[in-house]
Structures are given as structure tokens and as C-alpha cells.
Short mmCIF file of C-alpha atoms in Angstrom, two decimals:
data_model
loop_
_atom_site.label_atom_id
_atom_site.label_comp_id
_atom_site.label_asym_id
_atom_site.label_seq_id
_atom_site.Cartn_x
_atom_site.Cartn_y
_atom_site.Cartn_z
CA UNK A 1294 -28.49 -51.84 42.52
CA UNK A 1295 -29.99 -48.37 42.30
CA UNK A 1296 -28.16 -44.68 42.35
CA UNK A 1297 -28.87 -41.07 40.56
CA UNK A 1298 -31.69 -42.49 39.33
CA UNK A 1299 -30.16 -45.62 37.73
CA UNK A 1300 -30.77 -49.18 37.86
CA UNK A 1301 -27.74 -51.88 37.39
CA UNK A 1302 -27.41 -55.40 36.80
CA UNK A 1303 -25.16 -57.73 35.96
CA UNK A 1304 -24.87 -61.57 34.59
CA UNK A 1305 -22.47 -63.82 33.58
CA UNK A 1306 -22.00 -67.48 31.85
CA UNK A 1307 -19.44 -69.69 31.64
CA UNK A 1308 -18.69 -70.72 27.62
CA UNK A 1309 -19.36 -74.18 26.44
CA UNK A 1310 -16.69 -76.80 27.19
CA UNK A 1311 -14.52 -74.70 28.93
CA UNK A 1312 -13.30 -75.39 32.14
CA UNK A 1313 -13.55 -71.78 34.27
CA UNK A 1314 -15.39 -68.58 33.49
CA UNK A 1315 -12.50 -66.23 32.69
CA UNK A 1316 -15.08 -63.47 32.87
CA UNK A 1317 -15.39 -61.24 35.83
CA UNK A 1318 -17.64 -58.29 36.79
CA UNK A 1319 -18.77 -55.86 39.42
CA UNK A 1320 -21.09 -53.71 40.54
CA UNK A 1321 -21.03 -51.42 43.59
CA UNK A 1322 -22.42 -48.19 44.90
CA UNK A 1323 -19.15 -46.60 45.83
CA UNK A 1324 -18.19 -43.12 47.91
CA UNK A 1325 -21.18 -41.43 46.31
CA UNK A 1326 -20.71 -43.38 42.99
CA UNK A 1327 -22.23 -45.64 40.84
CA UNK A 1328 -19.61 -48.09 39.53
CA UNK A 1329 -19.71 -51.62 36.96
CA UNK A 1330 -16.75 -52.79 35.93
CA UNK A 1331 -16.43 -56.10 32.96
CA UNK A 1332 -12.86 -57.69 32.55
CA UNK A 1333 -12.26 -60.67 30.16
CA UNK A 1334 -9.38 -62.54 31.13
CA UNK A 1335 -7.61 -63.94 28.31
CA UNK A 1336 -7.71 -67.37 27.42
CA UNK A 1337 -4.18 -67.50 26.46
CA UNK A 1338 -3.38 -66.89 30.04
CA UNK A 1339 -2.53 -69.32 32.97
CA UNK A 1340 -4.23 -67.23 35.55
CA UNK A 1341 -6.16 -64.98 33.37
CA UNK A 1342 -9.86 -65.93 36.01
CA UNK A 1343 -7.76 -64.59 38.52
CA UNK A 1344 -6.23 -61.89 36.94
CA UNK A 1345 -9.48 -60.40 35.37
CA UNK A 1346 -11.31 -61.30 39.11
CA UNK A 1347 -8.46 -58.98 40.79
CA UNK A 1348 -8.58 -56.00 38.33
CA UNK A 1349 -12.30 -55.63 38.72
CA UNK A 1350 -11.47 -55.41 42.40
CA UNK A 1351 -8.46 -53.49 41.92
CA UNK A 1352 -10.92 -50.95 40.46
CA UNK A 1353 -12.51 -49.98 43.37
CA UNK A 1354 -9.46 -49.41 45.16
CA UNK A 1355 -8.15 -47.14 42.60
CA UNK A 1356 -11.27 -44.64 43.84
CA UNK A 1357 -10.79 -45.09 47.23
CA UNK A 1358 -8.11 -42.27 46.41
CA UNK A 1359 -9.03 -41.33 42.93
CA UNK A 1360 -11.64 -38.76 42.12
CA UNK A 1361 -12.44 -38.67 38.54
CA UNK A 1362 -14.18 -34.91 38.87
CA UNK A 1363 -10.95 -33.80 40.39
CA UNK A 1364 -8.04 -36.00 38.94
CA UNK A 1365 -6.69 -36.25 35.81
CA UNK A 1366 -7.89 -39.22 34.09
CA UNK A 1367 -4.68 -39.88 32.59
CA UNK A 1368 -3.08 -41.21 35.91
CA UNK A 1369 -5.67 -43.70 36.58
CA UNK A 1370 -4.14 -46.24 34.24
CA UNK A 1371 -0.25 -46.18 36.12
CA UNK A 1372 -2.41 -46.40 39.95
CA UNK A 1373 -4.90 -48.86 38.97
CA UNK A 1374 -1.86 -51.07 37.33
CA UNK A 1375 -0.07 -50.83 40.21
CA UNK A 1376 -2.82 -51.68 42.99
CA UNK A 1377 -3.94 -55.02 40.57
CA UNK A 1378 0.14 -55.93 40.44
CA UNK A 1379 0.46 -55.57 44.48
CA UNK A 1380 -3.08 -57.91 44.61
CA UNK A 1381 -1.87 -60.12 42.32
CA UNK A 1382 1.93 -61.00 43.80
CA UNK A 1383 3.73 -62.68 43.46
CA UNK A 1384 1.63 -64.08 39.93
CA UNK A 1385 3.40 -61.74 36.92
CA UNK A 1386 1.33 -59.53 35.58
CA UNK A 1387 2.06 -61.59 31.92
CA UNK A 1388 0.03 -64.59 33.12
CA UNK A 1389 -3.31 -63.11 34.27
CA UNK A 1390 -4.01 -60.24 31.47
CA UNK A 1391 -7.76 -58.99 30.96
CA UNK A 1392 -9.29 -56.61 28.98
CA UNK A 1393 -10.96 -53.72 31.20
CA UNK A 1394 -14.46 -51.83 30.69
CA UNK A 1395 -15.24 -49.16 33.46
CA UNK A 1396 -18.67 -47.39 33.73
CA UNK A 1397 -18.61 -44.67 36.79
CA UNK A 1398 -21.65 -42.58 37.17
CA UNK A 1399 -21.39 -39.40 39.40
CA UNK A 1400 -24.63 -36.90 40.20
CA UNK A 1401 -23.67 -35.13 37.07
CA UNK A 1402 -21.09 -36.82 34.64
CA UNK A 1403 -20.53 -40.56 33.39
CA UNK A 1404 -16.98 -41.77 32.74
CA UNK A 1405 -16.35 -44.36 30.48
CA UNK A 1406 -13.01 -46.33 29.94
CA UNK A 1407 -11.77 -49.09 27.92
CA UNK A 1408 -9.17 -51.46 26.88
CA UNK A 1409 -8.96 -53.92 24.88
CA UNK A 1410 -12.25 -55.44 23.14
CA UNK A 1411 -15.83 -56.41 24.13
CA UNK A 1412 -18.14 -52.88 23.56
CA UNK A 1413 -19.84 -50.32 25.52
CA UNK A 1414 -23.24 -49.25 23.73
CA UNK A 1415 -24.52 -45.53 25.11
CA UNK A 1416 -28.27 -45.13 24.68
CA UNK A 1417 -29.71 -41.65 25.36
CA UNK A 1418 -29.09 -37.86 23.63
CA UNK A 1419 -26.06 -39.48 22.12
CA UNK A 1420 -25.93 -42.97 20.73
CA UNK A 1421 -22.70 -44.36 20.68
CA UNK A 1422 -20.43 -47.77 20.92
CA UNK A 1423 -17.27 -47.76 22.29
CA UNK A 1424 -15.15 -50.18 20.46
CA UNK A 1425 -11.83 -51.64 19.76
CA UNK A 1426 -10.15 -51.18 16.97
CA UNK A 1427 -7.44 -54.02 16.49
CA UNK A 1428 -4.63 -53.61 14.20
CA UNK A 1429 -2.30 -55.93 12.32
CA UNK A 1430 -2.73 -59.10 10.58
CA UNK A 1431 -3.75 -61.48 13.73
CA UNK A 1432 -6.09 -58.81 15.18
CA UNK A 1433 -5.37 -59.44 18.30
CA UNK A 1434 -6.57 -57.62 21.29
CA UNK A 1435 -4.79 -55.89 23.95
CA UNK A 1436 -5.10 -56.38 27.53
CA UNK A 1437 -4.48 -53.98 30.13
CA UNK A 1438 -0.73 -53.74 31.51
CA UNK A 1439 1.60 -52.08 32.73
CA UNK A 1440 2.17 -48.27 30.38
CA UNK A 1441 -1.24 -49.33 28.99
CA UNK A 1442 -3.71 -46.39 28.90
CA UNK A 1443 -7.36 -46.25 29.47
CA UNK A 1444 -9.15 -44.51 26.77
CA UNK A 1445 -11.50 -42.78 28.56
CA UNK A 1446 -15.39 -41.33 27.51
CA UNK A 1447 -17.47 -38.57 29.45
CA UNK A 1448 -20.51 -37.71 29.21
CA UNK A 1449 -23.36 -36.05 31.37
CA UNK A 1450 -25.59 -37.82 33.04
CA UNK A 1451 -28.32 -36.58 33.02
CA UNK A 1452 -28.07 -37.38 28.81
CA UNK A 1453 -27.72 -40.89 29.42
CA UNK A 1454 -30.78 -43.24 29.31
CA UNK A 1455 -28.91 -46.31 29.45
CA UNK A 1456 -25.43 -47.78 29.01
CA UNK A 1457 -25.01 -51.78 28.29
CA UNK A 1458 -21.25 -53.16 28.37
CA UNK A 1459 -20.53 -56.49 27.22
CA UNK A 1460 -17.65 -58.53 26.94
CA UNK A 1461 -16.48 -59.86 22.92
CA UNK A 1462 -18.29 -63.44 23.99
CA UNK A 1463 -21.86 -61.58 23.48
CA UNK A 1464 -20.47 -58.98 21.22
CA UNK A 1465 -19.59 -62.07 18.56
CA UNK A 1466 -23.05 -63.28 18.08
CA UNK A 1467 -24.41 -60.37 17.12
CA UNK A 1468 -23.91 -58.66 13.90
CA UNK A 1469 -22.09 -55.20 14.06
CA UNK A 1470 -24.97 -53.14 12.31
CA UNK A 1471 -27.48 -54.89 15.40
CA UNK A 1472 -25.69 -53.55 18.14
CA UNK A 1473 -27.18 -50.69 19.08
CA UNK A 1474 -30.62 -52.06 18.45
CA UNK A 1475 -30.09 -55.01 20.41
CA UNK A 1476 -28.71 -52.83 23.61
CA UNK A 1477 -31.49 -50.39 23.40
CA UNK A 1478 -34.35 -53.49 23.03
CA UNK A 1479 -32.70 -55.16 26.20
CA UNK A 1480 -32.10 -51.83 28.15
CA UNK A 1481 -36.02 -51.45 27.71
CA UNK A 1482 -36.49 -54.78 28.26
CA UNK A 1483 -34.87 -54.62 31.51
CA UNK A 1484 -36.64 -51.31 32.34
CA UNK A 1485 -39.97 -52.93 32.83
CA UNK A 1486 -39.09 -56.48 34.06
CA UNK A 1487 -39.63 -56.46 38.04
CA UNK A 1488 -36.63 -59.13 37.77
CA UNK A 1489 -34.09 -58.13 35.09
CA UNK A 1490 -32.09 -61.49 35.84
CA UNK A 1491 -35.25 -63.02 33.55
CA UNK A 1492 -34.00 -60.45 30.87
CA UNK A 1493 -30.70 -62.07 30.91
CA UNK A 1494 -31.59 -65.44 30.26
CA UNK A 1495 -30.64 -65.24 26.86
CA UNK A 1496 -27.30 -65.24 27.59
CA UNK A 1497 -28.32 -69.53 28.26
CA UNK A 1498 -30.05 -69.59 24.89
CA UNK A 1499 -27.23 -68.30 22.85
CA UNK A 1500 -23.94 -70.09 25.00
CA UNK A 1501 -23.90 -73.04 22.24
CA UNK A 1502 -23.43 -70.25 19.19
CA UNK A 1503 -19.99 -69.55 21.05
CA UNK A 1504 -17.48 -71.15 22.88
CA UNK A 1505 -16.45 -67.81 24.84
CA UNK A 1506 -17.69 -66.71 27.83
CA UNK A 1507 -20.68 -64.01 27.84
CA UNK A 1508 -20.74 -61.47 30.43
CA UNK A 1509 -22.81 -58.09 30.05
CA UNK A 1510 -23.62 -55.12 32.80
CA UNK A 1511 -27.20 -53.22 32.00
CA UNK A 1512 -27.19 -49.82 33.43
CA UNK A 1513 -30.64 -48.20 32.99
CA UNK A 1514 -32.29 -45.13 33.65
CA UNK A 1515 -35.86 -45.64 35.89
#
């Protein structure tokens, strides 16, 4: 998937022993837009594969109307919650929760948004990773839902080099201080493979260090 200048990819594995991938992602050159979306459905939750399936899709037709470079971000949340309830009926919105991880590139700015955990790792003038902070004793994370906001990230795109998003299932075998090394090795590592599906690979080699599903979108700079 190429646009601006950008190369994406996504991969995904099921967790050992467990009986669906609750794990969903997309990719999709969209109305002049680059856009990868990673939801991690929780476990916890009856029809969390569907529910995390239906808000990547619900995503997409949020910006069928939505225009980030013209909207205010802060109404994206209330439509987006909305359009995922209406695909979801008549399932409640309780029993299919995900987390939510947006990346939508435009010819000249990149919006980020996030809830709940798993991290987003920015590679290029600015290095950053977008993570969750959980509070209270159980540190539990939270889902999207209904009067849930996104917290959103923008940055220009033309400073971005690369942007890796990965759900808590990769982000749990690597140590915190690794992070950003480990994003900006496989970003490059991607950059020059013909076929970055080899790159991902890893994601088989590492399954049996945790029992959660792994799911990660590389978006990289050519």
C-alpha cells in the first residue's frame, strides 16, 4: 500500500492457545488519504473479535463525512461511536469493547489517535511513543465507548520518516527502554525488504513468549 510517499503494511497473529484472534486491523488508501487503523478487542469480552473487526471498519466510515483538516477533532469520538454502535446492533456496545489506534496521513499533516493501550512509536524529526497511561491499582485499560475521547497527535508529514503501531501483545515482549529502537530497526528493516511480510515473521518467533495476540501496522517513508 503506497501514498505521499509512504509505504504500509500490516500483520497479524493469533496468541497461543487461544481460540480467535481478537485483533483486527486495516489499511486503506481513502478519499485522498492514507489510513491504518489497530483495535484489540478485549478478552474479557463475548464479542470483543467482532467488536474490534467493526470499529476498524467503522473508521472508515467516520471519513466518508469527516475531514480531519477541516473538522474539529473533538467530534470524531461521539460519530465514530455512533456509526460502530449502528454496525454492531443489536450486540451492546459492553460486549465487544476494543482499544483503538488511528494513523491518517494527508499531503501535509499526520493525525494520530488513541485509546486505550498497545503504542504508537513516531520515527523522524520528532521521536515519540504514544502510550497509555493506566491508573489505579488493577491497571486496567480502557476501551473505546460511548463519551470516550480520542486523544489525538498531529504532526507534519513531511517530518515523519516512519510510524509503527502495535497492539500491547507485541508491546509486552519488549522492554520499555527498547521501544523506540526496536520500531526504528524494523521500520528500516522493512524499508529495504522487496517483501516486508518477511520482516514480520518475527511476530511467529516470539507468539510462545505471550499468550496475547500480536498485531503491528509499519508505515514507512520510501
Amino acid at each position: 500500500m503506497r501514498k505521499w510517499g509512504f509505504r504500509a503494511f500490516g500483520a497479524s497473529i493469533k496468541g497461543p492457545r487461544k481460540a480467535h484472534n481478537q485483533d483486527a486491523y486495516i489499511i486503506k488508501r481513502y478519499k485522498r488519504q492514507l489510513v491504518a487503523v489497530v483495535c484489540d478487542g478485549l478478552g474479557s469480552r463475548v464479542h470483543s473479535k467482532r467488536g474490534s473487526s467493526a470499529l476498524c471498519e467503522s473508521v472508515l466510515e467516520a471519513l466518508k463525512v469527516f475531514d480531519c483538516e477541516r473538522h474539529d477533532l473533538k467530534f470524531f469520538a461521539p460519530l465514530l461511536v455512533t456509526l460502530w454502535a449502528c454496525r454492531l446492533h443489536p450486540l451492546k456496545l459492553e460486549d465487544c469493547l476494543s482499544t483503538l489506534q488511528i494513523a491518517i496521513f494527508t499531503e501535509s499533516k499526520v493525525y494520530l489517535g488513541k485509546v486505550g493501550d498497545g503504542e504508537i512509536v513516531i520515527c523522524g524529526a520528532r521521536e515519540e511513543i504514544l502510550r497509555e497511561v493506566k491508573e489505579g491499582p488493577t491497571h486496567k485499560t480502557v476501551p473505546f465507548d460511548q463519551g470516550i475521547s480520542i486523544s489525538w497527535h498531529i504532526y507534519n508529514t513531511k517530518d515523519i520518516q516512519g510510524i509503527l503501531i502495535y497492539t500491547d501483545g507485541v508491546g509486552e515482549i519488549l522492554q520499555e527502554s527498547k521501544e523506540l529502537d526496536f520500531a526504528k530497526s524494523f521500520l528500516k528493516a522493512c524499508k529495504h525488504d522487496k517483501d516486508p511480510l518477511e520482516t514480520s515473521k518475527f511476530l511467529k518467533n516470539v507468539n510462545l513468549k505471550s499468550s496475547d495476540d500480536k498485531t503491528l501496522i509499519a508505515l514507512f517513508k520510501e
